[in-house]
Amino acid sequence: MTVAVIQFGGSNCDRDSVRALSHLGIDAERVWYEDGLPDDATGVMLPGGFSYGDYLRAGAMAGRTPILASIREAAAEGLPVLGVCNGAQIGCEAGLTPGAFTVNRSARFQCERIHVRVENADTPWTAAYDEGAVLELPIAHGEGRFEADDDTYDRLVEEDRILLRYCDADGDVTDAANPNGSRDNVAGVLGSQETVAVMMPHPERATLPDLGGTDGTGLLRGFERTTTTV
Amino acid sequence: MSLSDPDHDLVAAELGRDPTPAEAALFENLWSEHCAYRSSRPLLSAFDSEADHVVVGPGDDAAVVSLPTYDGEETYIAMGVESHNHPSYVDPYDGAATGVGGIVRDILSMGAYPIALTDSLYFGGFDREHSRYLFEGVVEGIADYGNAIGVPTVGGSVEFDEGYEGNPLVNVACVGLVTEERLVTAEAKRPGNKLVLVGNATGRDGLGGASFASEDLSEDAETEDRPAVQVGDPYTEKLLIEANEALIDEDLIRAARDLGAAGLGGASSELVAKGGLGAEIELDAVHQREPNMSALEILLAESQERMCYEVRPEDVDRVAEIADRYDLGCSVIGEVTEGNYVCTFEDDEPRGRETVVDVPAEFLADGAPMNDLPMTEPTQPSRDRPDADLDAAFEAVVASPNTASKEWVYRQYDHEVGTRTARRPGDDAAVLAIREAGAGLALSAGAIPAWTDAAPYEGAKAVALENAANLAAKGATPHAAVDCLNGGNPEKPDVYGGFGAIVDGLADMCRDLSVPVVGGNVSLYNDSAAGPIPPTPTVAMIGVREGYDAPPVGVTGEGTLLEVGERGGALGGSEYLAQMGGSDRFPTLPADAPAVVETLATVADLDSTLATHDVSHGGLAVTLAEMVSAEAGVSATVADVEALFDETPGRVVVETTDPDAVREAAGDAPVRSLGEATTDGTLTLSVGDTELTREADAIRDLRAVIEAELS
């Protein structure tokens, strides 16, 4: 199996994602966005960065590229897709996941360690954790505030598609623990299928033991639990 | 500003004719203080830049050193530092952003992949609105540019001092990874090879930046000089980073130089001059962003995100393909020759192709005469210490923006992209995992202007020692340094004397520590109506250690606290005097600095060591306060106020479970008992017969002054 880590011109977590997946024994390679989705891809990771410079709106242009159309089709057939940070913004712009990630409450870029609570442990991405488990993960974004209209949001909650919520170290979901003003502290959501997920925190930065925490490992191992090929 | 009469005469004598307007402008820029170091080069021979591990020393776009190989293959580090001071005053956001872009391209020019940035920033008093405007703009500019290009900003320094009110400093350092096979230099190799310009299209931005950087800032510089500041495009820079990597992967580059000061004219002439060669360049072949640009504008525009490559003729098509893949412009602008540096130009006018520049490349690059300026030696301040209340002094020093938490700054920088950052900002030094060699690369960058203001020579020595001690506190051995030497107007003898003293101080301490100074940057004329800046020797030093693990700053609460290293018995240049008034001589530095640094690194790596924190700005008061958290506290005793606020570098506070092991490892270096770590989250200090107590929350509030004012 080979996970395709899609590299746009301004992606900057593509190498890190390959390094983290490889560390877990998950075969991964970078794929230049203009080269198209490889036929043998067993999964897609949309990494962090600034896809097209993101001068317009984070992920807006990348979300409308031909490779995202291919990824959308493949995802509908069950190909696992994980969008992280800019990849999450792209996922929303491309319609893989509902809602949008927009400018932080602080209006500034924030790079720090935060905690998230696993809201739904019954997905490939979170099966390694118990529901309610607290993970320490890094964030690094200027546009990470999750927003969705009431209908969309209510549907997400009803369908148990909220994957992660920002919380404090004890697992309490509080406003003080919400780093960017996301609606109800949402840090990650599922698409219409549980094989598609996006999140603002960086699991690939919390995987290599020589950098400290490894709480993100289980999220990346989601690629091992989803075996579909296109 | 135009070419001075003496320079004009010198050029005319060499050429045997009057220079053309384009030539005159080229000489004006390349012979400026900013490019030719006319006032500083005579002093820079003080630096020792040689060592076995130095692969490329000063004079190229960046320096290259080899790392010790603990586990893996031989790996080189490219490193450089650059100032972007004047542009950051005129337009803080774009000025600082393009400073980042420029130093990153210097690293690319060596064939290296950039892996980390540090920023050392200096502003006027923090209580001034104008300082805050500059500070916020500079930090945002660095963040937006550095974050987008995916190079983590892992460290640096921020200082506030009245001396920078009219002239802030932005000193950016970058390190990159390269190997022997991939190394490229800026020395043109062979006549007949093509010169290829890759990157952004050339526009009229940044005209005359080099000469603008070589004079004092006028009072209306903020409005008048804005056209001399370039505007950055980090997306293009990111594409350039990836394209450069692809070009190096396929061995398509013979020599490279990034376009910085004096634009294409600077980069292309320096590249061929270094190879003892010449060039023929067709300026109209350059891809342009604006219509009707003149030869002079194309030659000197400082449009960002451009690289000049020497490419074999048979490789030109492949280079163009790679540039196209990354949506970058690419033009073959000419070729390397054995003759003069020649630029021709043809536009729509009927006069045909004109030769606008025809000069010997080496004369252009190295012919500027050096200045021999008078200097007066600085003197040490006399002793006039205040009689201050301990409680008030502690609060003032710990809550000073200079010693306070810089989290507001580094939280805006992506300091983890690249997944190498094993020790993050807020620690004494950043540590990067260089897994290729099994090496931890420690980085420390900064200067303390209050030190060099009080005593330029001793202060600069202390700055070098302090950066080395930061590395040693995390178990690393100092390996190499680059410096960014900032001074005021060198035509003032006292300013030039102070500048000469920081050069000598830095050089002497680095030599003493066996740290080669492999490159650097000089920025003079940092002078305005508000007066000259303090002489400011920013040092960016790297250290190496086996593995990436290092003790944390915060105490665990389980151990005994020791102070390792020598106190200097004075308070000159200290934050204590800055806050409470008065003066004093600068502290005496340890006689055997290399032994002290080695000791600190050894102690940091002992199994019994639980935490380490460097002592410097703010003295033990700040060091101990920073080691306290809600979970663990400090109970310490010092003899007097001098001991609490002495800033002598080359000292570390260690929390250890085995004090005897520390004493044994320290050898001749002094080891003092300070007290115990506790589990109560409180700092308790006994100073003579006075006691001071602060809870972790209170300390955090004191240290959050920047955050509190700006968030």
Tab-separated table of N, CA and C in Angstrom, chain A residues 7 9-16 19 30 32-35 50-53 55 108-113 138 140 204-205 208 210-211, chain B residues 113 136 147-150 233-235 238-239 242 245 325-327 408 411-422 424 435 548 710:
chain	number	residue	atom	x	y	z
A	7	GLN	N	1.489	17.071	-2.994
A	7	GLN	CA	2.307	18.272	-2.854
A	7	GLN	C	1.820	19.357	-3.814
A	9	GLY	N	2.238	23.585	-4.791
A	9	GLY	CA	3.418	24.462	-4.827
A	9	GLY	C	3.795	25.003	-3.466
A	10	GLY	N	2.804	25.262	-2.623
A	10	GLY	CA	3.091	25.849	-1.326
A	10	GLY	C	2.921	24.888	-0.168
A	11	SER	N	2.778	23.585	-0.459
A	11	SER	CA	2.717	22.613	0.642
A	11	SER	C	4.037	22.644	1.388
A	12	ASN	N	4.002	22.499	2.698
A	12	ASN	CA	5.289	22.438	3.399
A	12	ASN	C	5.353	21.348	4.471
A	13	CYS	N	4.298	20.552	4.591
A	13	CYS	CA	4.349	19.423	5.517
A	13	CYS	C	4.362	18.100	4.748
A	14	ASP	N	4.605	18.156	3.441
A	14	ASP	CA	4.595	16.944	2.621
A	14	ASP	C	5.741	16.008	3.002
A	15	ARG	N	6.927	16.563	3.144
A	15	ARG	CA	8.068	15.714	3.531
A	15	ARG	C	7.859	15.153	4.949
A	16	ASP	N	7.369	16.020	5.846
A	16	ASP	CA	7.155	15.601	7.233
A	16	ASP	C	6.142	14.457	7.289
A	19	ARG	N	7.713	11.299	6.149
A	19	ARG	CA	8.648	10.823	7.181
A	19	ARG	C	7.881	10.147	8.328
A	30	ARG	N	5.490	11.355	-1.988
A	30	ARG	CA	4.960	12.655	-2.395
A	30	ARG	C	4.496	12.590	-3.838
A	32	TRP	N	3.254	15.175	-6.881
A	32	TRP	CA	3.086	16.561	-7.349
A	32	TRP	C	1.681	16.723	-7.910
A	33	TYR	N	1.006	17.776	-7.486
A	33	TYR	CA	-0.432	17.900	-7.778
A	33	TYR	C	-0.772	17.863	-9.262
A	34	GLU	N	0.167	18.278	-10.096
A	34	GLU	CA	-0.133	18.283	-11.532
A	34	GLU	C	0.066	16.920	-12.175
A	35	ASP	N	0.682	15.993	-11.438
A	35	ASP	CA	0.937	14.665	-12.005
A	35	ASP	C	-0.261	13.729	-11.851
A	50	PHE	N	0.767	26.100	2.502
A	50	PHE	CA	0.054	27.272	1.968
A	50	PHE	C	-0.182	27.032	0.481
A	51	SER	N	-0.894	25.937	0.178
A	51	SER	CA	-1.067	25.368	-1.166
A	51	SER	C	-0.710	26.281	-2.335
A	52	TYR	N	-1.456	27.337	-2.543
A	52	TYR	CA	-1.158	28.248	-3.659
A	52	TYR	C	-0.694	29.588	-3.141
A	53	GLY	N	-0.048	29.592	-1.988
A	53	GLY	CA	0.284	30.858	-1.367
A	53	GLY	C	-0.867	31.334	-0.488
A	55	TYR	N	-3.155	33.449	-0.775
A	55	TYR	CA	-3.379	34.882	-0.633
A	55	TYR	C	-4.871	35.189	-0.681
A	108	ARG	N	-4.141	36.088	14.469
A	108	ARG	CA	-2.708	35.873	14.309
A	108	ARG	C	-2.450	34.388	14.065
A	109	PHE	N	-1.277	34.108	13.482
A	109	PHE	CA	-0.822	32.720	13.354
A	109	PHE	C	-0.503	32.204	14.756
A	110	GLN	N	-0.855	30.947	15.021
A	110	GLN	CA	-0.572	30.362	16.333
A	110	GLN	C	0.102	29.002	16.167
A	111	CYS	N	1.307	28.890	16.740
A	111	CYS	CA	2.032	27.622	16.751
A	111	CYS	C	2.213	27.238	18.207
A	112	GLU	N	1.527	26.218	18.647
A	112	GLU	CA	1.611	25.825	20.050
A	112	GLU	C	1.084	24.413	20.237
A	113	ARG	N	1.271	23.904	21.441
A	113	ARG	CA	0.731	22.581	21.798
A	113	ARG	C	-0.661	22.773	22.390
A	138	PRO	N	0.400	19.329	18.297
A	138	PRO	CA	0.751	20.697	17.909
A	138	PRO	C	-0.270	21.274	16.925
A	140	ALA	N	-0.473	24.722	14.167
A	140	ALA	CA	0.321	25.791	13.550
A	140	ALA	C	-0.501	26.347	12.397
A	204	GLU	N	1.300	14.346	12.287
A	204	GLU	CA	2.642	13.965	11.792
A	204	GLU	C	3.744	14.648	12.592
A	205	ARG	N	3.401	15.694	13.346
A	205	ARG	CA	4.402	16.344	14.199
A	205	ARG	C	4.413	15.734	15.598
A	208	LEU	N	7.102	11.174	15.703
A	208	LEU	CA	8.503	10.761	15.824
A	208	LEU	C	8.939	10.900	17.280
A	210	ASP	N	11.737	11.132	18.741
A	210	ASP	CA	12.850	12.024	19.090
A	210	ASP	C	12.423	13.490	19.206
A	211	LEU	N	11.150	13.794	18.893
A	211	LEU	CA	10.677	15.163	19.051
A	211	LEU	C	9.789	15.332	20.269
B	113	TYR	N	19.344	22.780	1.509
B	113	TYR	CA	17.914	22.884	1.788
B	113	TYR	C	17.757	23.569	3.145
B	136	GLU	N	5.345	44.844	15.963
B	136	GLU	CA	4.246	44.020	15.463
B	136	GLU	C	4.371	43.759	13.965
B	147	ASN	N	6.614	31.221	7.722
B	147	ASN	CA	5.643	30.139	7.854
B	147	ASN	C	5.269	29.586	6.481
B	148	ALA	N	5.056	30.486	5.524
B	148	ALA	CA	4.588	30.043	4.212
B	148	ALA	C	5.648	29.230	3.477
B	149	ILE	N	6.921	29.574	3.649
B	149	ILE	CA	7.943	28.831	2.909
B	149	ILE	C	8.328	27.541	3.623
B	150	GLY	N	7.768	27.307	4.793
B	150	GLY	CA	7.998	26.027	5.456
B	150	GLY	C	9.362	25.878	6.087
B	233	ASP	N	7.178	37.711	-1.952
B	233	ASP	CA	6.147	36.777	-2.374
B	233	ASP	C	6.578	35.381	-1.918
B	234	PRO	N	6.154	34.982	-0.709
B	234	PRO	CA	6.656	33.722	-0.158
B	234	PRO	C	6.265	32.491	-0.991
B	235	TYR	N	5.154	32.568	-1.692
B	235	TYR	CA	4.774	31.421	-2.529
B	235	TYR	C	5.837	31.170	-3.602
B	238	LYS	N	8.899	29.678	-2.026
B	238	LYS	CA	8.733	28.249	-1.749
B	238	LYS	C	8.946	27.437	-3.033
B	239	LEU	N	8.400	27.942	-4.150
B	239	LEU	CA	8.609	27.257	-5.423
B	239	LEU	C	10.092	27.248	-5.785
B	242	GLU	N	11.926	24.535	-3.858
B	242	GLU	CA	11.709	23.198	-4.419
B	242	GLU	C	12.385	23.044	-5.778
B	245	GLU	N	16.084	22.584	-5.275
B	245	GLU	CA	16.363	21.217	-4.836
B	245	GLU	C	16.336	20.260	-6.031
B	325	ARG	N	7.935	23.563	-14.441
B	325	ARG	CA	7.155	22.680	-13.577
B	325	ARG	C	6.736	23.395	-12.296
B	326	TYR	N	7.610	24.254	-11.807
B	326	TYR	CA	7.316	24.996	-10.582
B	326	TYR	C	6.759	26.395	-10.864
B	327	ASP	N	6.252	26.583	-12.080
B	327	ASP	CA	5.620	27.869	-12.450
B	327	ASP	C	6.541	29.064	-12.237
B	408	TRP	N	4.776	35.483	22.928
B	408	TRP	CA	3.918	36.221	21.997
B	408	TRP	C	4.552	36.261	20.612
B	411	ARG	N	5.177	32.216	19.210
B	411	ARG	CA	3.945	31.500	18.917
B	411	ARG	C	3.428	31.853	17.514
B	412	GLN	N	3.821	33.010	17.010
B	412	GLN	CA	3.389	33.389	15.657
B	412	GLN	C	4.256	32.764	14.573
B	413	TYR	N	5.370	32.190	14.974
B	413	TYR	CA	6.261	31.525	14.013
B	413	TYR	C	5.997	30.025	14.053
B	414	ASP	N	5.873	29.417	12.878
B	414	ASP	CA	5.813	27.961	12.842
B	414	ASP	C	7.217	27.451	13.172
B	415	HIS	N	7.397	26.965	14.403
B	415	HIS	CA	8.745	26.542	14.789
B	415	HIS	C	8.917	25.031	14.723
B	416	GLU	N	7.900	24.335	14.204
B	416	GLU	CA	8.000	22.871	14.187
B	416	GLU	C	7.956	22.260	12.795
B	417	VAL	N	7.610	23.069	11.771
B	417	VAL	CA	7.560	22.493	10.425
B	417	VAL	C	8.948	21.935	10.081
B	418	GLY	N	8.959	20.824	9.393
B	418	GLY	CA	10.225	20.151	9.099
B	418	GLY	C	10.468	18.968	10.014
B	419	THR	N	9.687	18.866	11.066
B	419	THR	CA	9.779	17.807	12.094
B	419	THR	C	11.217	17.470	12.483
B	420	ARG	N	11.956	18.541	12.808
B	420	ARG	CA	13.308	18.354	13.338
B	420	ARG	C	13.474	19.028	14.699
B	421	THR	N	12.494	19.838	15.108
B	421	THR	CA	12.680	20.699	16.280
B	421	THR	C	12.504	19.898	17.567
B	422	ALA	N	13.629	19.455	18.134
B	422	ALA	CA	13.578	18.647	19.355
B	422	ALA	C	13.530	19.521	20.601
B	424	ARG	N	12.427	23.453	21.583
B	424	ARG	CA	11.690	24.536	20.930
B	424	ARG	C	12.069	25.899	21.499
B	435	ARG	N	19.034	13.823	11.672
B	435	ARG	CA	19.048	12.347	11.722
B	435	ARG	C	20.048	11.779	10.728
B	548	TYR	N	19.520	14.026	20.321
B	548	TYR	CA	18.731	15.255	20.325
B	548	TYR	C	18.117	15.562	21.680
B	710	LEU	N	0.088	43.474	23.955
B	710	LEU	CA	-0.107	43.417	22.501
B	710	LEU	C	-1.200	42.472	22.043
